[in-house]
Short mmCIF file of N, CA, C and O in Angstrom, two decimals:
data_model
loop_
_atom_site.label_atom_id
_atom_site.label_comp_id
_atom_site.label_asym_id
_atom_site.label_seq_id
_atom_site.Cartn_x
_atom_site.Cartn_y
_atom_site.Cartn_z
N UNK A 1 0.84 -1.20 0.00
CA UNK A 1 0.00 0.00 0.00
C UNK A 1 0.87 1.25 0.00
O UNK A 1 2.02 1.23 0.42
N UNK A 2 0.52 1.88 -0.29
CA UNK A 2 1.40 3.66 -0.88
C UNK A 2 1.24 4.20 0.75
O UNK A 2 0.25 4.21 1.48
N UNK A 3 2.65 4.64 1.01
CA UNK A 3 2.48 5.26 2.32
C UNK A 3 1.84 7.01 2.01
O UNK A 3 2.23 7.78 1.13
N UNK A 4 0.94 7.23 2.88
CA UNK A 4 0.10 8.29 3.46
C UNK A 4 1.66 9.44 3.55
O UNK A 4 2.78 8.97 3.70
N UNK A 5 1.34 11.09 3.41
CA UNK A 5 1.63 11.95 4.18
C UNK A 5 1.80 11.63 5.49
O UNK A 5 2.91 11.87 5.95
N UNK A 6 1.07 11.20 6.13
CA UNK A 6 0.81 11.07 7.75
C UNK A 6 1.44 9.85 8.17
O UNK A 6 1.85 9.89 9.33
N UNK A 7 1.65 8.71 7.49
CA UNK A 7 2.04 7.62 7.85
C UNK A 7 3.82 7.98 7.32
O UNK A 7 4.55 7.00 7.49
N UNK A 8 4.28 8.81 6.92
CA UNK A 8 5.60 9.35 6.22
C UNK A 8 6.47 10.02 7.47
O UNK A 8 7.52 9.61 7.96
N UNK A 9 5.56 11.35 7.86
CA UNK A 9 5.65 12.25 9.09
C UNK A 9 5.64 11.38 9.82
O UNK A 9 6.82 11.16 10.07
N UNK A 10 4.70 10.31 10.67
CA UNK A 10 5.07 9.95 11.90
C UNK A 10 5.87 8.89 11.91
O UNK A 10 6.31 8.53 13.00
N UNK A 11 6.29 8.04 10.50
CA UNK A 11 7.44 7.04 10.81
C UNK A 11 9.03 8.62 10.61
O UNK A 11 10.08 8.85 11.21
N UNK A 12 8.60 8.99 9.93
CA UNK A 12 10.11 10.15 10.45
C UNK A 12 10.48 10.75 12.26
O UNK A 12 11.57 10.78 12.82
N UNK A 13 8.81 11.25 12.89
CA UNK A 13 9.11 11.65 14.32
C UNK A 13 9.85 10.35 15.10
O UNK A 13 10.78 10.33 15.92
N UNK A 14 8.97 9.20 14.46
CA UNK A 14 9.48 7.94 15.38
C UNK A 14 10.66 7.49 15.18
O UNK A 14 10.87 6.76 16.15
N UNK A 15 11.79 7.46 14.35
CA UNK A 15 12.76 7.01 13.51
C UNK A 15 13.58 8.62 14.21
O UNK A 15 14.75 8.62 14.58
N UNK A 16 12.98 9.46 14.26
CA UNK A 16 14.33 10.60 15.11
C UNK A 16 14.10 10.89 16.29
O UNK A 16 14.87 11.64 16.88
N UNK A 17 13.01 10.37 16.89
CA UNK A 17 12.97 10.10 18.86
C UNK A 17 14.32 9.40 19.11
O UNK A 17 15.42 9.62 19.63
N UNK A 18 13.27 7.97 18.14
CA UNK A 18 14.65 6.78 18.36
C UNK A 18 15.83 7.33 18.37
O UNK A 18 16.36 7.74 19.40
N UNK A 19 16.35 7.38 17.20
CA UNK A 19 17.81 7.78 16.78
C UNK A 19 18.55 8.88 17.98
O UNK A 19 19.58 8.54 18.56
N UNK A 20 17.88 10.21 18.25
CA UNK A 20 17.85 11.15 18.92
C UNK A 20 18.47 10.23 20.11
O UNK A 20 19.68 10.15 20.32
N UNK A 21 17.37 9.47 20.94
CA UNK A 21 17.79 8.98 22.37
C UNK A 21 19.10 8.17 22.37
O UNK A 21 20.00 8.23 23.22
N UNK A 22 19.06 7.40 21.29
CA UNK A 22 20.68 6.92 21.77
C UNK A 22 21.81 7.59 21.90
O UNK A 22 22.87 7.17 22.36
N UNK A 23 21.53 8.80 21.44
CA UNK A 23 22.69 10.39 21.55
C UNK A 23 22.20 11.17 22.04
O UNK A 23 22.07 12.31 21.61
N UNK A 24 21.53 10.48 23.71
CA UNK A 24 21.04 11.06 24.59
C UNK A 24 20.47 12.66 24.39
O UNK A 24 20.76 13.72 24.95
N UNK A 25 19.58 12.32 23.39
CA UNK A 25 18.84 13.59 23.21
C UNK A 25 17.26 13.68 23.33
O UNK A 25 16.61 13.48 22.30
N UNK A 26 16.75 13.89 24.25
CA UNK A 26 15.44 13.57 25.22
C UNK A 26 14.42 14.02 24.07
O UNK A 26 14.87 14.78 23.21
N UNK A 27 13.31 13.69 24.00
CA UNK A 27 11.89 14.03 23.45
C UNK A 27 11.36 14.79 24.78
O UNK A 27 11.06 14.23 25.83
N UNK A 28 11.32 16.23 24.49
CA UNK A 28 10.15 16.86 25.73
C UNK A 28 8.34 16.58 25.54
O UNK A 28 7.50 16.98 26.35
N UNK A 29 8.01 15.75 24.16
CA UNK A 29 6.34 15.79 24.03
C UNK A 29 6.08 14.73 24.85
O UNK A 29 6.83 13.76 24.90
N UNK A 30 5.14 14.83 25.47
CA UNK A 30 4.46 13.72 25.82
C UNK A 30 3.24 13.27 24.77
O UNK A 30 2.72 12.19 25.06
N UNK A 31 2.70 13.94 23.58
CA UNK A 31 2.62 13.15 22.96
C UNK A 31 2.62 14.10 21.11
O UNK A 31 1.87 14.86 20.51
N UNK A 32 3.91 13.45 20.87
CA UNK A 32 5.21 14.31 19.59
C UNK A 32 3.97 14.66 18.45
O UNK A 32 3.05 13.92 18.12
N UNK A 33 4.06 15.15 18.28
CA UNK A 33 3.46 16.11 17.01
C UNK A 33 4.44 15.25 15.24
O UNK A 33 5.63 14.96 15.16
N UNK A 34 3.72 15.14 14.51
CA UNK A 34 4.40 14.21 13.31
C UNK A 34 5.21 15.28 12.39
O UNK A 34 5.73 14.99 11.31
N UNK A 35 5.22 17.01 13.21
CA UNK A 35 6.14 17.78 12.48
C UNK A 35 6.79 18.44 12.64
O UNK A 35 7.64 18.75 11.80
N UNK A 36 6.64 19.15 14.18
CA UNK A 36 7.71 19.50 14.78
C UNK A 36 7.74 19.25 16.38
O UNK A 36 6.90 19.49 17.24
N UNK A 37 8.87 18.76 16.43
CA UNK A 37 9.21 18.12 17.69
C UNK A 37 10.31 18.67 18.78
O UNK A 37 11.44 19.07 18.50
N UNK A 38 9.69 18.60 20.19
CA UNK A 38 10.92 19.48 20.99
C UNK A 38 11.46 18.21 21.35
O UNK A 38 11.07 17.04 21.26
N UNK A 39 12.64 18.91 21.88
CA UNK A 39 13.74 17.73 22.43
C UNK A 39 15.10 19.13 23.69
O UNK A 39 15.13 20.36 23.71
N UNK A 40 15.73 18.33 24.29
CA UNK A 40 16.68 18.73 25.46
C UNK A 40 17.86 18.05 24.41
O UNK A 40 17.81 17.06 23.68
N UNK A 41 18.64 18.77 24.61
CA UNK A 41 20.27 18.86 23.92
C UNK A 41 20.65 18.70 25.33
O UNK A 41 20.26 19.41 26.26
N UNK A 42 21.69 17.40 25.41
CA UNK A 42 22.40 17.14 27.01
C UNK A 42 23.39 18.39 27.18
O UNK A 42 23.55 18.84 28.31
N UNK A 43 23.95 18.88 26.23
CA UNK A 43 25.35 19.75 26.59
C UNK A 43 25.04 21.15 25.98
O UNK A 43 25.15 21.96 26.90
N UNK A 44 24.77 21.64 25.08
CA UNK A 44 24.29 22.62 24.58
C UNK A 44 22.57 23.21 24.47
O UNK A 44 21.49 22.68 24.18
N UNK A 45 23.20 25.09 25.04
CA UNK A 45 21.97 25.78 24.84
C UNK A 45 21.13 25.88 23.50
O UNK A 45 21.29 25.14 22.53
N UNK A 46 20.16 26.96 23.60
CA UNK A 46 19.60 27.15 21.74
C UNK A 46 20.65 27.43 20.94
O UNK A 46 21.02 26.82 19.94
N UNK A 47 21.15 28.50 21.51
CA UNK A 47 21.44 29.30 20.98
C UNK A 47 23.66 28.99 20.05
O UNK A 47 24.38 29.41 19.14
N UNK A 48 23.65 28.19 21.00
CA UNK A 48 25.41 27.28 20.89
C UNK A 48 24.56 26.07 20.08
O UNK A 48 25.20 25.93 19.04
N UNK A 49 23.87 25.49 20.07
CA UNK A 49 22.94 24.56 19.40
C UNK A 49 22.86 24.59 17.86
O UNK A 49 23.18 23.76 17.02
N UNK A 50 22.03 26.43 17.74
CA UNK A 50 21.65 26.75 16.67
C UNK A 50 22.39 27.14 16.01
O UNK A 50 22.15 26.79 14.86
N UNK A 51 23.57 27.95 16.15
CA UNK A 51 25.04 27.92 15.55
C UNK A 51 25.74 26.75 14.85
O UNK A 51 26.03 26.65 13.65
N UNK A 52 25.96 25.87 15.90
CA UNK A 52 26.54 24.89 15.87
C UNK A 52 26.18 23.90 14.38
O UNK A 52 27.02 23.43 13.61
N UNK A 53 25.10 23.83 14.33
CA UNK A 53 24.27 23.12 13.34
C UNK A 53 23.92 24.18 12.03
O UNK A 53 23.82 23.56 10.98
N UNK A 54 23.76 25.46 11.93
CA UNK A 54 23.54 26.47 11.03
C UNK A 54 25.17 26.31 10.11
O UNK A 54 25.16 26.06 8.91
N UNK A 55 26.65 26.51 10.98
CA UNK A 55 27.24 26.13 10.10
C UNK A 55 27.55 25.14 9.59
O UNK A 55 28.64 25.08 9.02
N UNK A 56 26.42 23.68 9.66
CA UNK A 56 26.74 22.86 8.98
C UNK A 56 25.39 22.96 8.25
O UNK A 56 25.21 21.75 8.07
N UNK A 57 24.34 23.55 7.71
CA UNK A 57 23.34 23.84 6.97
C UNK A 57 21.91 22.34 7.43
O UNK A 57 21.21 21.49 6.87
N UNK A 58 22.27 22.99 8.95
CA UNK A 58 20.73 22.48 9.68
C UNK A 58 19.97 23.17 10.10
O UNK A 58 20.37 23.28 11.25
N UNK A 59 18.97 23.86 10.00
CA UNK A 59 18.43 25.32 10.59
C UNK A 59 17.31 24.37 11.99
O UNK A 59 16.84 23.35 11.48
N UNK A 60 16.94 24.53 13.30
CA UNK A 60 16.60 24.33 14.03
C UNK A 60 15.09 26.00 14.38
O UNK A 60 14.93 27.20 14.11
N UNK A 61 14.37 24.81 15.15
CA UNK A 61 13.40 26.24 15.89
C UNK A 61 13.71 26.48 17.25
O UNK A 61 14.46 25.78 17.94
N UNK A 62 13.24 27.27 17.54
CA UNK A 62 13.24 27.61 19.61
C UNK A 62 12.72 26.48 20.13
O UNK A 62 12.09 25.56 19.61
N UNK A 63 13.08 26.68 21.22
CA UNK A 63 13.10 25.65 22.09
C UNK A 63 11.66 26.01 22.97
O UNK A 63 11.06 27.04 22.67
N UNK A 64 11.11 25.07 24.14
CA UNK A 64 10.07 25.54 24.59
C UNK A 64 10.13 26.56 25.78
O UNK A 64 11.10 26.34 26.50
N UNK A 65 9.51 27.39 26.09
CA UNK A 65 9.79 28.68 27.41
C UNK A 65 10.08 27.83 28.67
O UNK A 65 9.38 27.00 29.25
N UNK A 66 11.18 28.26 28.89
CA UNK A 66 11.20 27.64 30.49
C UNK A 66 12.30 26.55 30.76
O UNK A 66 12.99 26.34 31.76
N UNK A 67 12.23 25.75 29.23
CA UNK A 67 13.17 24.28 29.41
C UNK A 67 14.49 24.41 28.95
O UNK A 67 14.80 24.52 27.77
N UNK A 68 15.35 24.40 30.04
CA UNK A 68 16.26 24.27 29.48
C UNK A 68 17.43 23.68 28.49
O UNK A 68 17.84 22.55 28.75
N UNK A 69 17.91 24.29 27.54
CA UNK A 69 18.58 23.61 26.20
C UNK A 69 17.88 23.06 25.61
O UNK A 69 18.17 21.88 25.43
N UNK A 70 16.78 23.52 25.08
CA UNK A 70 15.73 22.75 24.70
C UNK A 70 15.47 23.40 23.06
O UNK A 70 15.97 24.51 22.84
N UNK A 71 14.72 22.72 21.95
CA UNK A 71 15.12 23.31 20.88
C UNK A 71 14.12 22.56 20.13
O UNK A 71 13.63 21.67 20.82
N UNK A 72 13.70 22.61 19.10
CA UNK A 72 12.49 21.79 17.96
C UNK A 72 13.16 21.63 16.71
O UNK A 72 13.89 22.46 16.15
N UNK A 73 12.77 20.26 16.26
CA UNK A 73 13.42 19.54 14.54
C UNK A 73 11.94 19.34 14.24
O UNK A 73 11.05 18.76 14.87
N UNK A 74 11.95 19.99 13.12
CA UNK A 74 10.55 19.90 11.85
C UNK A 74 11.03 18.39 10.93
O UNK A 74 12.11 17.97 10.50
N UNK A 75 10.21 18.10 10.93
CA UNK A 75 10.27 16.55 9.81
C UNK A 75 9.93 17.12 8.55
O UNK A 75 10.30 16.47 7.57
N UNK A 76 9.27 18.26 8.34
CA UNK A 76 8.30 18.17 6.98
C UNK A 76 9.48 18.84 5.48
O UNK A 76 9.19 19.33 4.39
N UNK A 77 10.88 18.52 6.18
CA UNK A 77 11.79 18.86 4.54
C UNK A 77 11.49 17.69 3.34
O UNK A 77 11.28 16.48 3.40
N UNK A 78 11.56 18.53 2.36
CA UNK A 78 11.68 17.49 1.23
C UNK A 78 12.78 16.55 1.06
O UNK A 78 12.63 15.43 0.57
N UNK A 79 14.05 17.09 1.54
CA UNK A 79 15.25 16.52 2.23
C UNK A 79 15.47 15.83 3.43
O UNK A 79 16.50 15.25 3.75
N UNK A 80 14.32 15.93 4.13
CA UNK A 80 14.34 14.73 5.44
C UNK A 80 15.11 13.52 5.21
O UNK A 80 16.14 13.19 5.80
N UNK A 81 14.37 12.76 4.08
CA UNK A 81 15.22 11.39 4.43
C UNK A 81 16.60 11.03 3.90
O UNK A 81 17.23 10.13 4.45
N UNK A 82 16.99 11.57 3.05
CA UNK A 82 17.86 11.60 2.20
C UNK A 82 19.18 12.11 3.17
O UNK A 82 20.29 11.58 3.23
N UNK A 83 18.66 13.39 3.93
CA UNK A 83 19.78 13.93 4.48
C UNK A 83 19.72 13.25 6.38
O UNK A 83 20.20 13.83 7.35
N UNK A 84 19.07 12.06 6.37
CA UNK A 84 18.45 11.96 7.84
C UNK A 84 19.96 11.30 8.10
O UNK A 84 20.33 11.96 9.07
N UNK A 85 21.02 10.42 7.80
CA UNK A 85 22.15 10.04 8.29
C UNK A 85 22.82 11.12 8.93
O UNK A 85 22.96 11.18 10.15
N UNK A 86 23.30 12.14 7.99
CA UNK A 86 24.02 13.71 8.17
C UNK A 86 23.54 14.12 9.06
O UNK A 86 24.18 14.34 10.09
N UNK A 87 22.07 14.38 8.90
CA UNK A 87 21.32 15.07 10.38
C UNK A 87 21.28 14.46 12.00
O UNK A 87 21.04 15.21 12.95
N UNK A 88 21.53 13.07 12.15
CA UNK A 88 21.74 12.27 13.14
C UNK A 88 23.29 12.21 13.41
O UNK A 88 23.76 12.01 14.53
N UNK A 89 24.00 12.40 12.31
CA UNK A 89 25.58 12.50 12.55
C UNK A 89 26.19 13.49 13.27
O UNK A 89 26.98 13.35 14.20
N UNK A 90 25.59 14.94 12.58
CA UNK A 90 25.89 15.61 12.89
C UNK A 90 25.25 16.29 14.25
O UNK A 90 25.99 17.15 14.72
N UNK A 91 24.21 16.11 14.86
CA UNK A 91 23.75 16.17 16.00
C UNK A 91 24.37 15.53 17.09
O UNK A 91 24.35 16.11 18.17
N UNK A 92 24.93 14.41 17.00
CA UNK A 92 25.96 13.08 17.84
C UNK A 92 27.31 14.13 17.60
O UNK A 92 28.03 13.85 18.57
N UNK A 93 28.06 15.26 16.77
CA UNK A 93 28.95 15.46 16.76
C UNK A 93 28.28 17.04 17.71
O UNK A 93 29.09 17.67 18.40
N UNK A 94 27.56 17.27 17.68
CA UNK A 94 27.28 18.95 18.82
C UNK A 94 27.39 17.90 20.00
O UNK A 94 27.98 18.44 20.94
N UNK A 95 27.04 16.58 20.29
CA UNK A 95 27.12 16.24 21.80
C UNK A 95 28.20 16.18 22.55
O UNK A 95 28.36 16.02 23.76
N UNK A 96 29.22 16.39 21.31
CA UNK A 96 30.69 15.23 21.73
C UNK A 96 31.90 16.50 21.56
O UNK A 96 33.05 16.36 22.00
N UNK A 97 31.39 17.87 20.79
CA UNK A 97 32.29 18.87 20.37
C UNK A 97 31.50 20.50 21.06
O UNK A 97 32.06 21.58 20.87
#
């Protein structure tokens, strides 16, 4: 069967929770949205975050009021999957640099 929009988006949120937590990078939803998703960065703020990843051509949103190092990844690029290795790579390299 032809995967859905919706069935696309939420195997992407679920496939970068996953990925995310083993590079101890927390999901703040209790229950994740299939397009943009907050999460806690263990070592870095937004703002060292959003740098960090801008010069490698990842653009990130704000984080939620209040939480600290906290920050949102949109699923809905046309480049999501294609670039989803790079984007998990390079997120595991802001944890470690």
């Amino acid at each position: 069967s032809k995967e859905t929009k919706i069935d696309l988006y939420n195997n992407r949120r679920d496939k970068l929770i996953s990925e995310f937590r083993k590079i101890n990078i927390q999901c703040i939803n209790k229950y994740p949205s299939n397009s943009v998703i907050g999460f806690i960065h263990p070592k870095k703020n937004y703002s060292e975050l959003e740098k960090f990843l801008l010069d490698r051509n990842i653009v990130i949103y704000s984080g939620v009021k209040d939480v600290e190092n906290s920050f949102r990844v949109a699923t809905m690029s046309v480049h999501f999957d294609e670039k989803f290795d790079y984007i998990i790579n390079t997120f595991r390299d802001s944890c470690i640099y």
